[in-house]
Amino acid sequence: MYLLAACMGAAVLIGLWQYRGREDGRQGDKNSIRIGVLLYRGDDTFIGTLRSGLEDRAKEYEQETGIKVKLDIMDAKGSQNTQNSQVERLISLGCDALCINSVDRSSASIIIDKAMDAGTPVVFFNREPVEEDMNRWEKLYYVGADAKESAMLQGNILVDAYRQDSRILDANGNGLVSYVLLEGETSHQDSLIRTEWSIQTLKDGDVPLEKITGGIANWDRSQASALMEQWLKEYPGQIELVVSNNDDMALGAIDAMNRAGIGANSIKVVGIDGTPVGIKALEEGYLFGTVESDKERYAQAIFDIVWSLSLNQDPKDRVPQLDGNYYWCPQRALTQAEAKVLKNQ
């Protein structure tokens, strides 16, 4: 009888120890972690850069720690329903944590419900869920670039150029800078904020503006190219400036200009993101300016947070720059001159 009771007690203690080991000290008994990475669209240039950064970080951490890192990367191809199913699939596969670039930020609650039920932490990136959703659980994090800062940096590139010489932007010298606006998705908070604050920064900088037209190109180079081609025909010789919410759309406008035989920099074009192709266009004199996110630190922050959560550690130990559950990536404005200096360093 006493022997049976002792055995049962030992079994209970062992069970408690194993449970606590899983919940409170997972690094000690884990030699591998599995992380789900969900992308809104894998062919997005900026998102593709972050994906490569995450893959590089995973390899580095494997070498540094000896803990194997498996990344399950899935592309929703712009479908929120597809992404919801992918979340369910990755949770069923036993992922320790998820990194999610949401298709629709307003639908994050569906994903959060699934993650909370499974106890799977989530790091959202690039597409910020609404504050009410982020406040639902302490194991929800967001990594992104401050959209207002991006827009103001973009606007100030143009303000500085105008103050240096008004004819840089006001090519026909009529006292107005005539511009067109290329916008990202209507549901993306960065698109809305970048649109508002880039133009507001120009107004605050006393740049006289005349908006010719604008359109939604959904961050896409080909869609932006089609719009710009149409505008060049509708408003021949009138467009002096293209303000674009991102580099891919800016490059689409430049593609249309090239097809129309309009020389580099005849119409000033500015973007945001500082993608590799954007910076190349900047160096070659096609793009007038962009705002570069520090993509290495961006990917590093995503990985450091999700790594910590996978091992049940406090992410702030690895990412002290966290502002609560948010990390804001550093940014800087880049002009053609600055891009050439960086290239030669």
mmCIF file of C-alpha atoms in Angstrom:
data_model
loop_
_atom_site.group_PDB
_atom_site.id
_atom_site.type_symbol
_atom_site.label_atom_id
_atom_site.label_comp_id
_atom_site.label_asym_id
_atom_site.label_seq_id
_atom_site.Cartn_x
_atom_site.Cartn_y
_atom_site.Cartn_z
ATOM 1 C CA MET A 1 0.000 0.000 0.000
ATOM 2 C CA TYR A 2 2.712 2.478 1.044
ATOM 3 C CA LEU A 3 4.793 1.500 -1.986
ATOM 4 C CA LEU A 4 1.842 2.126 -4.329
ATOM 5 C CA ALA A 5 1.172 5.547 -2.786
ATOM 6 C CA ALA A 6 4.846 6.495 -3.089
ATOM 7 C CA CYS A 7 4.910 5.475 -6.758
ATOM 8 C CA MET A 8 1.749 7.465 -7.466
ATOM 9 C CA GLY A 9 3.213 10.515 -5.723
ATOM 10 C CA ALA A 10 6.406 10.264 -7.710
ATOM 11 C CA ALA A 11 4.414 10.015 -10.940
ATOM 12 C CA VAL A 12 2.505 13.178 -10.069
ATOM 13 C CA LEU A 13 5.724 15.055 -9.276
ATOM 14 C CA ILE A 14 7.332 13.907 -12.516
ATOM 15 C CA GLY A 15 4.223 14.992 -14.467
ATOM 16 C CA LEU A 16 4.307 18.427 -12.825
ATOM 17 C CA TRP A 17 8.015 18.804 -13.530
ATOM 18 C CA GLN A 18 7.509 17.892 -17.199
ATOM 19 C CA TYR A 19 4.587 20.328 -17.525
ATOM 20 C CA ARG A 20 6.554 23.163 -15.946
ATOM 21 C CA GLY A 21 9.492 22.355 -18.178
ATOM 22 C CA ARG A 22 7.263 22.779 -21.228
ATOM 23 C CA GLU A 23 5.620 25.954 -19.978
ATOM 24 C CA ASP A 24 8.404 27.806 -18.147
ATOM 25 C CA GLY A 25 11.792 26.672 -19.417
ATOM 26 C CA ARG A 26 11.441 25.330 -22.908
ATOM 27 C CA GLN A 27 14.949 26.227 -24.042
ATOM 28 C CA GLY A 28 16.440 23.674 -21.677
ATOM 29 C CA ASP A 29 14.715 20.639 -23.208
ATOM 30 C CA LYS A 30 14.248 21.784 -26.824
ATOM 31 C CA ASN A 31 16.797 21.098 -29.502
ATOM 32 C CA SER A 32 14.566 22.475 -32.248
ATOM 33 C CA ILE A 33 11.827 25.042 -32.778
ATOM 34 C CA ARG A 34 9.232 25.361 -35.520
ATOM 35 C CA ILE A 35 8.100 28.791 -36.681
ATOM 36 C CA GLY A 36 5.272 29.491 -39.107
ATOM 37 C CA VAL A 37 5.731 32.458 -41.454
ATOM 38 C CA LEU A 38 2.646 33.667 -43.299
ATOM 39 C CA LEU A 39 2.935 36.222 -46.097
ATOM 40 C CA TYR A 40 0.115 38.243 -47.611
ATOM 41 C CA ARG A 41 1.800 37.994 -51.025
ATOM 42 C CA GLY A 42 5.116 36.316 -51.639
ATOM 43 C CA ASP A 43 5.818 38.315 -54.789
ATOM 44 C CA ASP A 44 5.807 41.661 -52.976
ATOM 45 C CA THR A 45 9.367 43.011 -53.263
ATOM 46 C CA PHE A 46 9.616 44.426 -49.743
ATOM 47 C CA ILE A 47 8.034 41.350 -48.139
ATOM 48 C CA GLY A 48 10.367 39.127 -50.162
ATOM 49 C CA THR A 49 13.328 41.022 -48.711
ATOM 50 C CA LEU A 50 12.063 40.441 -45.168
ATOM 51 C CA ARG A 51 11.499 36.755 -45.923
ATOM 52 C CA SER A 52 15.121 36.400 -47.051
ATOM 53 C CA GLY A 53 16.226 38.200 -43.891
ATOM 54 C CA LEU A 54 14.280 35.774 -41.695
ATOM 55 C CA GLU A 55 15.791 32.791 -43.479
ATOM 56 C CA ASP A 56 19.281 34.228 -42.975
ATOM 57 C CA ARG A 57 18.620 34.842 -39.269
ATOM 58 C CA ALA A 58 17.352 31.267 -38.829
ATOM 59 C CA LYS A 59 20.581 29.856 -40.270
ATOM 60 C CA GLU A 60 22.699 32.137 -38.086
ATOM 61 C CA TYR A 61 20.864 31.164 -34.907
ATOM 62 C CA GLU A 62 21.187 27.472 -35.692
ATOM 63 C CA GLN A 63 24.950 27.913 -35.939
ATOM 64 C CA GLU A 64 25.161 30.080 -32.815
ATOM 65 C CA THR A 65 22.951 27.996 -30.511
ATOM 66 C CA GLY A 66 22.808 24.491 -31.936
ATOM 67 C CA ILE A 67 19.011 24.681 -31.801
ATOM 68 C CA LYS A 68 17.506 23.706 -35.158
ATOM 69 C CA VAL A 69 15.099 26.284 -36.591
ATOM 70 C CA LYS A 70 12.444 25.100 -39.034
ATOM 71 C CA LEU A 71 10.609 27.838 -40.927
ATOM 72 C CA ASP A 72 7.283 26.894 -42.517
ATOM 73 C CA ILE A 73 6.677 29.702 -45.026
ATOM 74 C CA MET A 74 3.267 30.064 -46.684
ATOM 75 C CA ASP A 75 1.986 32.559 -49.261
ATOM 76 C CA ALA A 76 -1.677 33.612 -49.027
ATOM 77 C CA LYS A 77 -1.555 35.202 -52.517
ATOM 78 C CA GLY A 78 -3.764 38.037 -51.321
ATOM 79 C CA SER A 79 -6.574 35.858 -49.889
ATOM 80 C CA GLN A 80 -7.539 36.250 -46.234
ATOM 81 C CA ASN A 81 -9.521 32.999 -46.317
ATOM 82 C CA THR A 82 -6.426 31.191 -47.563
ATOM 83 C CA GLN A 83 -4.350 32.742 -44.799
ATOM 84 C CA ASN A 84 -6.889 31.725 -42.134
ATOM 85 C CA SER A 85 -6.626 28.125 -43.344
ATOM 86 C CA GLN A 86 -2.839 28.362 -43.335
ATOM 87 C CA VAL A 87 -2.904 29.514 -39.714
ATOM 88 C CA GLU A 88 -4.978 26.473 -38.771
ATOM 89 C CA ARG A 89 -2.592 24.218 -40.682
ATOM 90 C CA LEU A 90 0.543 25.594 -39.030
ATOM 91 C CA ILE A 91 -0.997 25.399 -35.569
ATOM 92 C CA SER A 92 -1.938 21.760 -36.237
ATOM 93 C CA LEU A 93 1.677 21.087 -37.253
ATOM 94 C CA GLY A 94 2.781 22.195 -33.780
ATOM 95 C CA CYS A 95 4.478 25.488 -34.587
ATOM 96 C CA ASP A 96 5.925 27.118 -31.487
ATOM 97 C CA ALA A 97 5.045 30.594 -32.746
ATOM 98 C CA LEU A 98 3.795 32.377 -35.858
ATOM 99 C CA CYS A 99 5.042 35.407 -37.827
ATOM 100 C CA ILE A 100 2.122 36.890 -39.752
ATOM 101 C CA ASN A 101 1.979 39.501 -42.494
ATOM 102 C CA SER A 102 -1.819 39.788 -42.593
ATOM 103 C CA VAL A 103 -3.751 40.056 -45.826
ATOM 104 C CA ASP A 104 -6.400 42.196 -44.126
ATOM 105 C CA ARG A 105 -5.415 43.882 -40.860
ATOM 106 C CA SER A 106 -9.085 44.266 -39.894
ATOM 107 C CA SER A 107 -9.496 40.475 -39.939
ATOM 108 C CA ALA A 108 -6.684 39.801 -37.456
ATOM 109 C CA SER A 109 -9.215 38.892 -34.739
ATOM 110 C CA ILE A 110 -9.969 35.605 -36.527
ATOM 111 C CA ILE A 111 -6.286 34.674 -36.498
ATOM 112 C CA ILE A 112 -5.896 35.803 -32.900
ATOM 113 C CA ASP A 113 -8.830 33.605 -31.818
ATOM 114 C CA LYS A 114 -7.153 30.552 -33.345
ATOM 115 C CA ALA A 115 -3.754 31.407 -31.854
ATOM 116 C CA MET A 116 -5.126 32.064 -28.363
ATOM 117 C CA ASP A 117 -7.096 28.805 -28.353
ATOM 118 C CA ALA A 118 -3.913 26.913 -29.231
ATOM 119 C CA GLY A 119 -1.638 28.993 -26.982
ATOM 120 C CA THR A 120 0.540 29.877 -29.989
ATOM 121 C CA PRO A 121 2.234 33.333 -29.762
ATOM 122 C CA VAL A 122 2.061 35.622 -32.790
ATOM 123 C CA VAL A 123 4.368 38.293 -34.179
ATOM 124 C CA PHE A 124 2.513 40.401 -36.734
ATOM 125 C CA PHE A 125 4.677 42.424 -39.108
ATOM 126 C CA ASN A 126 4.292 45.127 -41.781
ATOM 127 C CA ARG A 127 0.473 45.134 -41.475
ATOM 128 C CA GLU A 128 -0.518 46.350 -38.051
ATOM 129 C CA PRO A 129 -3.693 44.934 -36.439
ATOM 130 C CA VAL A 130 -6.025 47.437 -34.819
ATOM 131 C CA GLU A 131 -5.183 48.353 -31.233
ATOM 132 C CA GLU A 132 -8.206 46.535 -29.786
ATOM 133 C CA ASP A 133 -6.985 43.257 -31.290
ATOM 134 C CA MET A 134 -3.397 43.762 -30.134
ATOM 135 C CA ASN A 135 -4.598 44.342 -26.573
ATOM 136 C CA ARG A 136 -6.409 41.004 -26.364
ATOM 137 C CA TRP A 137 -3.390 38.893 -25.352
ATOM 138 C CA GLU A 138 0.076 39.513 -23.972
ATOM 139 C CA LYS A 139 1.635 37.130 -26.517
ATOM 140 C CA LEU A 140 0.818 39.319 -29.516
ATOM 141 C CA TYR A 141 3.588 41.513 -30.942
ATOM 142 C CA TYR A 142 3.968 43.851 -33.889
ATOM 143 C CA VAL A 143 7.070 44.813 -35.890
ATOM 144 C CA GLY A 144 6.870 47.564 -38.476
ATOM 145 C CA ALA A 145 8.021 50.968 -39.672
ATOM 146 C CA ASP A 146 6.193 54.070 -38.457
ATOM 147 C CA ALA A 147 4.122 55.145 -41.473
ATOM 148 C CA LYS A 148 3.900 58.794 -40.441
ATOM 149 C CA GLU A 149 7.678 58.970 -40.084
ATOM 150 C CA SER A 150 8.081 57.336 -43.531
ATOM 151 C CA ALA A 151 5.777 59.888 -45.118
ATOM 152 C CA MET A 152 7.378 62.883 -43.447
ATOM 153 C CA LEU A 153 10.858 61.734 -44.477
ATOM 154 C CA GLN A 154 9.602 61.328 -48.049
ATOM 155 C CA GLY A 155 7.973 64.751 -47.983
ATOM 156 C CA ASN A 156 11.090 66.407 -46.599
ATOM 157 C CA ILE A 157 13.202 65.065 -49.488
ATOM 158 C CA LEU A 158 10.979 67.145 -51.753
ATOM 159 C CA VAL A 159 10.803 70.160 -49.434
ATOM 160 C CA ASP A 160 14.617 70.295 -49.292
ATOM 161 C CA ALA A 161 14.864 70.026 -53.075
ATOM 162 C CA TYR A 162 12.325 72.819 -53.592
ATOM 163 C CA ARG A 163 14.119 75.110 -51.170
ATOM 164 C CA GLN A 164 17.412 74.422 -52.910
ATOM 165 C CA ASP A 165 15.936 75.317 -56.304
ATOM 166 C CA SER A 166 12.202 75.563 -56.957
ATOM 167 C CA ARG A 167 12.697 74.562 -60.603
ATOM 168 C CA ILE A 168 13.820 71.095 -59.493
ATOM 169 C CA LEU A 169 10.153 70.325 -58.849
ATOM 170 C CA ASP A 170 8.411 73.199 -60.625
ATOM 171 C CA ALA A 171 9.891 72.373 -64.013
ATOM 172 C CA ASN A 172 7.679 74.745 -66.035
ATOM 173 C CA GLY A 173 8.157 77.616 -63.584
ATOM 174 C CA ASN A 174 4.450 78.422 -63.226
ATOM 175 C CA GLY A 175 4.628 78.620 -59.434
ATOM 176 C CA LEU A 176 2.920 75.264 -58.812
ATOM 177 C CA VAL A 177 4.262 71.716 -58.445
ATOM 178 C CA SER A 178 1.792 69.549 -60.371
ATOM 179 C CA TYR A 179 1.748 66.013 -59.002
ATOM 180 C CA VAL A 180 0.061 62.622 -59.254
ATOM 181 C CA LEU A 181 -0.302 60.206 -56.362
ATOM 182 C CA LEU A 182 0.148 56.421 -56.415
ATOM 183 C CA GLU A 183 -1.468 54.760 -53.405
ATOM 184 C CA GLY A 184 -1.284 51.269 -51.906
ATOM 185 C CA GLU A 185 -4.276 49.225 -50.771
ATOM 186 C CA THR A 186 -7.242 51.150 -49.406
ATOM 187 C CA SER A 187 -7.380 48.883 -46.330
ATOM 188 C CA HIS A 188 -3.684 49.170 -45.437
ATOM 189 C CA GLN A 189 -2.982 51.661 -42.660
ATOM 190 C CA ASP A 190 0.435 52.557 -44.098
ATOM 191 C CA SER A 191 -1.127 53.584 -47.398
ATOM 192 C CA LEU A 192 -3.608 55.904 -45.713
ATOM 193 C CA ILE A 193 -1.029 57.475 -43.409
ATOM 194 C CA ARG A 194 1.700 57.814 -46.040
ATOM 195 C CA THR A 195 -0.736 59.499 -48.421
ATOM 196 C CA GLU A 196 -1.870 62.000 -45.803
ATOM 197 C CA TRP A 197 1.482 62.925 -44.297
ATOM 198 C CA SER A 198 3.652 63.046 -47.390
ATOM 199 C CA ILE A 199 1.391 65.708 -48.882
ATOM 200 C CA GLN A 200 0.917 67.477 -45.544
ATOM 201 C CA THR A 201 4.685 67.692 -45.125
ATOM 202 C CA LEU A 202 4.971 69.345 -48.531
ATOM 203 C CA LYS A 203 2.271 71.856 -47.586
ATOM 204 C CA ASP A 204 3.932 72.533 -44.216
ATOM 205 C CA GLY A 205 7.181 73.134 -46.109
ATOM 206 C CA ASP A 206 5.472 75.807 -48.233
ATOM 207 C CA VAL A 207 5.716 73.861 -51.482
ATOM 208 C CA PRO A 208 2.878 75.135 -53.730
ATOM 209 C CA LEU A 209 0.982 72.083 -54.958
ATOM 210 C CA GLU A 210 -1.518 71.206 -57.636
ATOM 211 C CA LYS A 211 -2.890 67.665 -57.592
ATOM 212 C CA ILE A 212 -3.591 66.425 -61.100
ATOM 213 C CA THR A 213 -4.920 62.967 -60.221
ATOM 214 C CA GLY A 214 -4.232 59.847 -58.193
ATOM 215 C CA GLY A 215 -5.047 56.169 -58.090
ATOM 216 C CA ILE A 216 -4.875 52.906 -56.170
ATOM 217 C CA ALA A 217 -2.161 50.589 -57.480
ATOM 218 C CA ASN A 218 -2.113 48.141 -54.526
ATOM 219 C CA TRP A 219 1.680 48.353 -54.016
ATOM 220 C CA ASP A 220 2.053 46.702 -57.445
ATOM 221 C CA ARG A 221 4.557 47.765 -60.107
ATOM 222 C CA SER A 222 2.495 46.682 -63.114
ATOM 223 C CA GLN A 223 -0.700 48.329 -61.849
ATOM 224 C CA ALA A 224 1.184 51.577 -61.203
ATOM 225 C CA SER A 225 2.737 51.397 -64.661
ATOM 226 C CA ALA A 226 -0.693 51.065 -66.282
ATOM 227 C CA LEU A 227 -2.027 54.044 -64.329
ATOM 228 C CA MET A 228 0.976 56.221 -65.163
ATOM 229 C CA GLU A 229 0.764 55.314 -68.840
ATOM 230 C CA GLN A 230 -2.860 56.429 -68.838
ATOM 231 C CA TRP A 231 -2.063 59.696 -67.002
ATOM 232 C CA LEU A 232 0.774 60.594 -69.355
ATOM 233 C CA LYS A 233 -1.691 60.385 -72.246
ATOM 234 C CA GLU A 234 -4.445 62.275 -70.427
ATOM 235 C CA TYR A 235 -2.182 65.030 -69.069
ATOM 236 C CA PRO A 236 0.660 65.403 -71.582
ATOM 237 C CA GLY A 237 3.445 67.651 -70.347
ATOM 238 C CA GLN A 238 1.601 68.523 -67.122
ATOM 239 C CA ILE A 239 2.984 66.044 -64.577
ATOM 240 C CA GLU A 240 6.066 67.288 -62.710
ATOM 241 C CA LEU A 241 6.082 64.959 -59.699
ATOM 242 C CA VAL A 242 4.987 61.415 -58.807
ATOM 243 C CA VAL A 243 4.480 60.747 -55.088
ATOM 244 C CA SER A 244 4.289 56.995 -54.507
ATOM 245 C CA ASN A 245 3.457 55.081 -51.321
ATOM 246 C CA ASN A 246 6.196 52.536 -52.100
ATOM 247 C CA ASP A 247 9.161 51.847 -54.372
ATOM 248 C CA ASP A 248 7.503 49.204 -56.539
ATOM 249 C CA MET A 249 4.749 51.598 -57.629
ATOM 250 C CA ALA A 250 7.340 54.338 -58.155
ATOM 251 C CA LEU A 251 9.282 51.992 -60.426
ATOM 252 C CA GLY A 252 6.067 51.210 -62.299
ATOM 253 C CA ALA A 253 5.640 54.933 -63.006
ATOM 254 C CA ILE A 254 9.239 55.071 -64.251
ATOM 255 C CA ASP A 255 8.561 52.067 -66.522
ATOM 256 C CA ALA A 256 5.686 53.990 -68.127
ATOM 257 C CA MET A 257 7.855 57.082 -68.519
ATOM 258 C CA ASN A 258 10.548 55.037 -70.245
ATOM 259 C CA ARG A 259 8.004 53.550 -72.656
ATOM 260 C CA ALA A 260 6.778 57.062 -73.445
ATOM 261 C CA GLY A 261 10.323 58.237 -74.141
ATOM 262 C CA ILE A 262 10.410 60.580 -71.141
ATOM 263 C CA GLY A 263 13.976 60.867 -69.889
ATOM 264 C CA ALA A 264 15.204 59.962 -66.415
ATOM 265 C CA ASN A 265 14.341 62.618 -63.839
ATOM 266 C CA SER A 266 12.274 64.706 -66.291
ATOM 267 C CA ILE A 267 9.439 63.935 -63.916
ATOM 268 C CA LYS A 268 10.590 63.543 -60.309
ATOM 269 C CA VAL A 269 9.483 60.257 -58.716
ATOM 270 C CA VAL A 270 9.740 59.423 -54.995
ATOM 271 C CA GLY A 271 9.004 56.145 -53.227
ATOM 272 C CA ILE A 272 9.221 54.502 -49.820
ATOM 273 C CA ASP A 273 10.867 51.236 -48.615
ATOM 274 C CA GLY A 274 14.421 51.431 -49.953
ATOM 275 C CA THR A 275 14.136 48.044 -51.655
ATOM 276 C CA PRO A 276 17.227 46.768 -53.496
ATOM 277 C CA VAL A 277 15.625 47.518 -56.878
ATOM 278 C CA GLY A 278 14.528 50.925 -55.614
ATOM 279 C CA ILE A 279 18.028 51.842 -54.463
ATOM 280 C CA LYS A 280 19.467 50.649 -57.774
ATOM 281 C CA ALA A 281 17.039 52.979 -59.600
ATOM 282 C CA LEU A 282 18.118 55.743 -57.230
ATOM 283 C CA GLU A 283 21.808 55.162 -58.029
ATOM 284 C CA GLU A 284 21.060 55.139 -61.761
ATOM 285 C CA GLY A 285 19.208 58.455 -61.558
ATOM 286 C CA TYR A 286 15.699 57.215 -62.327
ATOM 287 C CA LEU A 287 14.229 57.481 -58.823
ATOM 288 C CA PHE A 288 14.581 60.882 -57.167
ATOM 289 C CA GLY A 289 14.311 59.695 -53.554
ATOM 290 C CA THR A 290 13.117 56.957 -51.237
ATOM 291 C CA VAL A 291 12.833 56.187 -47.524
ATOM 292 C CA GLU A 292 14.807 53.153 -46.450
ATOM 293 C CA SER A 293 13.777 50.912 -43.594
ATOM 294 C CA ASP A 294 16.704 49.170 -41.926
ATOM 295 C CA LYS A 295 15.681 45.782 -43.317
ATOM 296 C CA GLU A 296 18.360 43.868 -41.427
ATOM 297 C CA ARG A 297 17.155 45.216 -38.088
ATOM 298 C CA TYR A 298 13.544 44.741 -39.220
ATOM 299 C CA ALA A 299 14.078 41.024 -39.904
ATOM 300 C CA GLN A 300 16.296 40.691 -36.821
ATOM 301 C CA ALA A 301 13.582 42.108 -34.556
ATOM 302 C CA ILE A 302 10.924 39.784 -35.991
ATOM 303 C CA PHE A 303 13.167 36.783 -35.517
ATOM 304 C CA ASP A 304 14.436 37.737 -32.063
ATOM 305 C CA ILE A 305 10.883 38.175 -30.778
ATOM 306 C CA VAL A 306 9.532 34.978 -32.307
ATOM 307 C CA TRP A 307 12.635 33.071 -31.154
ATOM 308 C CA SER A 308 12.100 34.250 -27.581
ATOM 309 C CA LEU A 309 8.404 33.395 -27.648
ATOM 310 C CA SER A 310 9.145 29.932 -29.066
ATOM 311 C CA LEU A 311 11.387 29.274 -26.064
ATOM 312 C CA ASN A 312 8.981 30.890 -23.587
ATOM 313 C CA GLN A 313 11.402 33.723 -22.854
ATOM 314 C CA ASP A 314 10.774 37.452 -22.478
ATOM 315 C CA PRO A 315 11.347 39.086 -25.911
ATOM 316 C CA LYS A 316 12.527 42.284 -24.247
ATOM 317 C CA ASP A 317 15.674 40.458 -23.109
ATOM 318 C CA ARG A 318 16.675 40.184 -26.786
ATOM 319 C CA VAL A 319 14.928 43.289 -28.115
ATOM 320 C CA PRO A 320 15.279 46.023 -25.475
ATOM 321 C CA GLN A 321 13.922 48.603 -27.967
ATOM 322 C CA LEU A 322 10.447 47.119 -27.672
ATOM 323 C CA ASP A 323 7.802 49.723 -26.878
ATOM 324 C CA GLY A 324 5.407 47.503 -24.976
ATOM 325 C CA ASN A 325 4.577 44.856 -27.572
ATOM 326 C CA TYR A 326 5.659 47.031 -30.525
ATOM 327 C CA TYR A 327 8.976 47.412 -32.333
ATOM 328 C CA TRP A 328 9.410 50.363 -34.707
ATOM 329 C CA CYS A 329 12.116 49.887 -37.306
ATOM 330 C CA PRO A 330 14.600 52.752 -37.878
ATOM 331 C CA GLN A 331 14.279 54.618 -41.197
ATOM 332 C CA ARG A 332 16.231 57.189 -43.193
ATOM 333 C CA ALA A 333 15.661 59.301 -46.287
ATOM 334 C CA LEU A 334 17.842 58.549 -49.310
ATOM 335 C CA THR A 335 18.509 60.836 -52.267
ATOM 336 C CA GLN A 336 20.435 60.054 -55.439
ATOM 337 C CA ALA A 337 23.588 61.657 -54.052
ATOM 338 C CA GLU A 338 23.400 59.696 -50.797
ATOM 339 C CA ALA A 339 22.771 56.420 -52.621
ATOM 340 C CA LYS A 340 25.886 56.937 -54.750
ATOM 341 C CA VAL A 341 27.979 57.651 -51.648
ATOM 342 C CA LEU A 342 26.725 54.459 -49.990
ATOM 343 C CA LYS A 343 27.476 52.468 -53.130
ATOM 344 C CA ASN A 344 31.091 53.650 -53.117
ATOM 345 C CA GLN A 345 31.708 52.943 -49.421
#
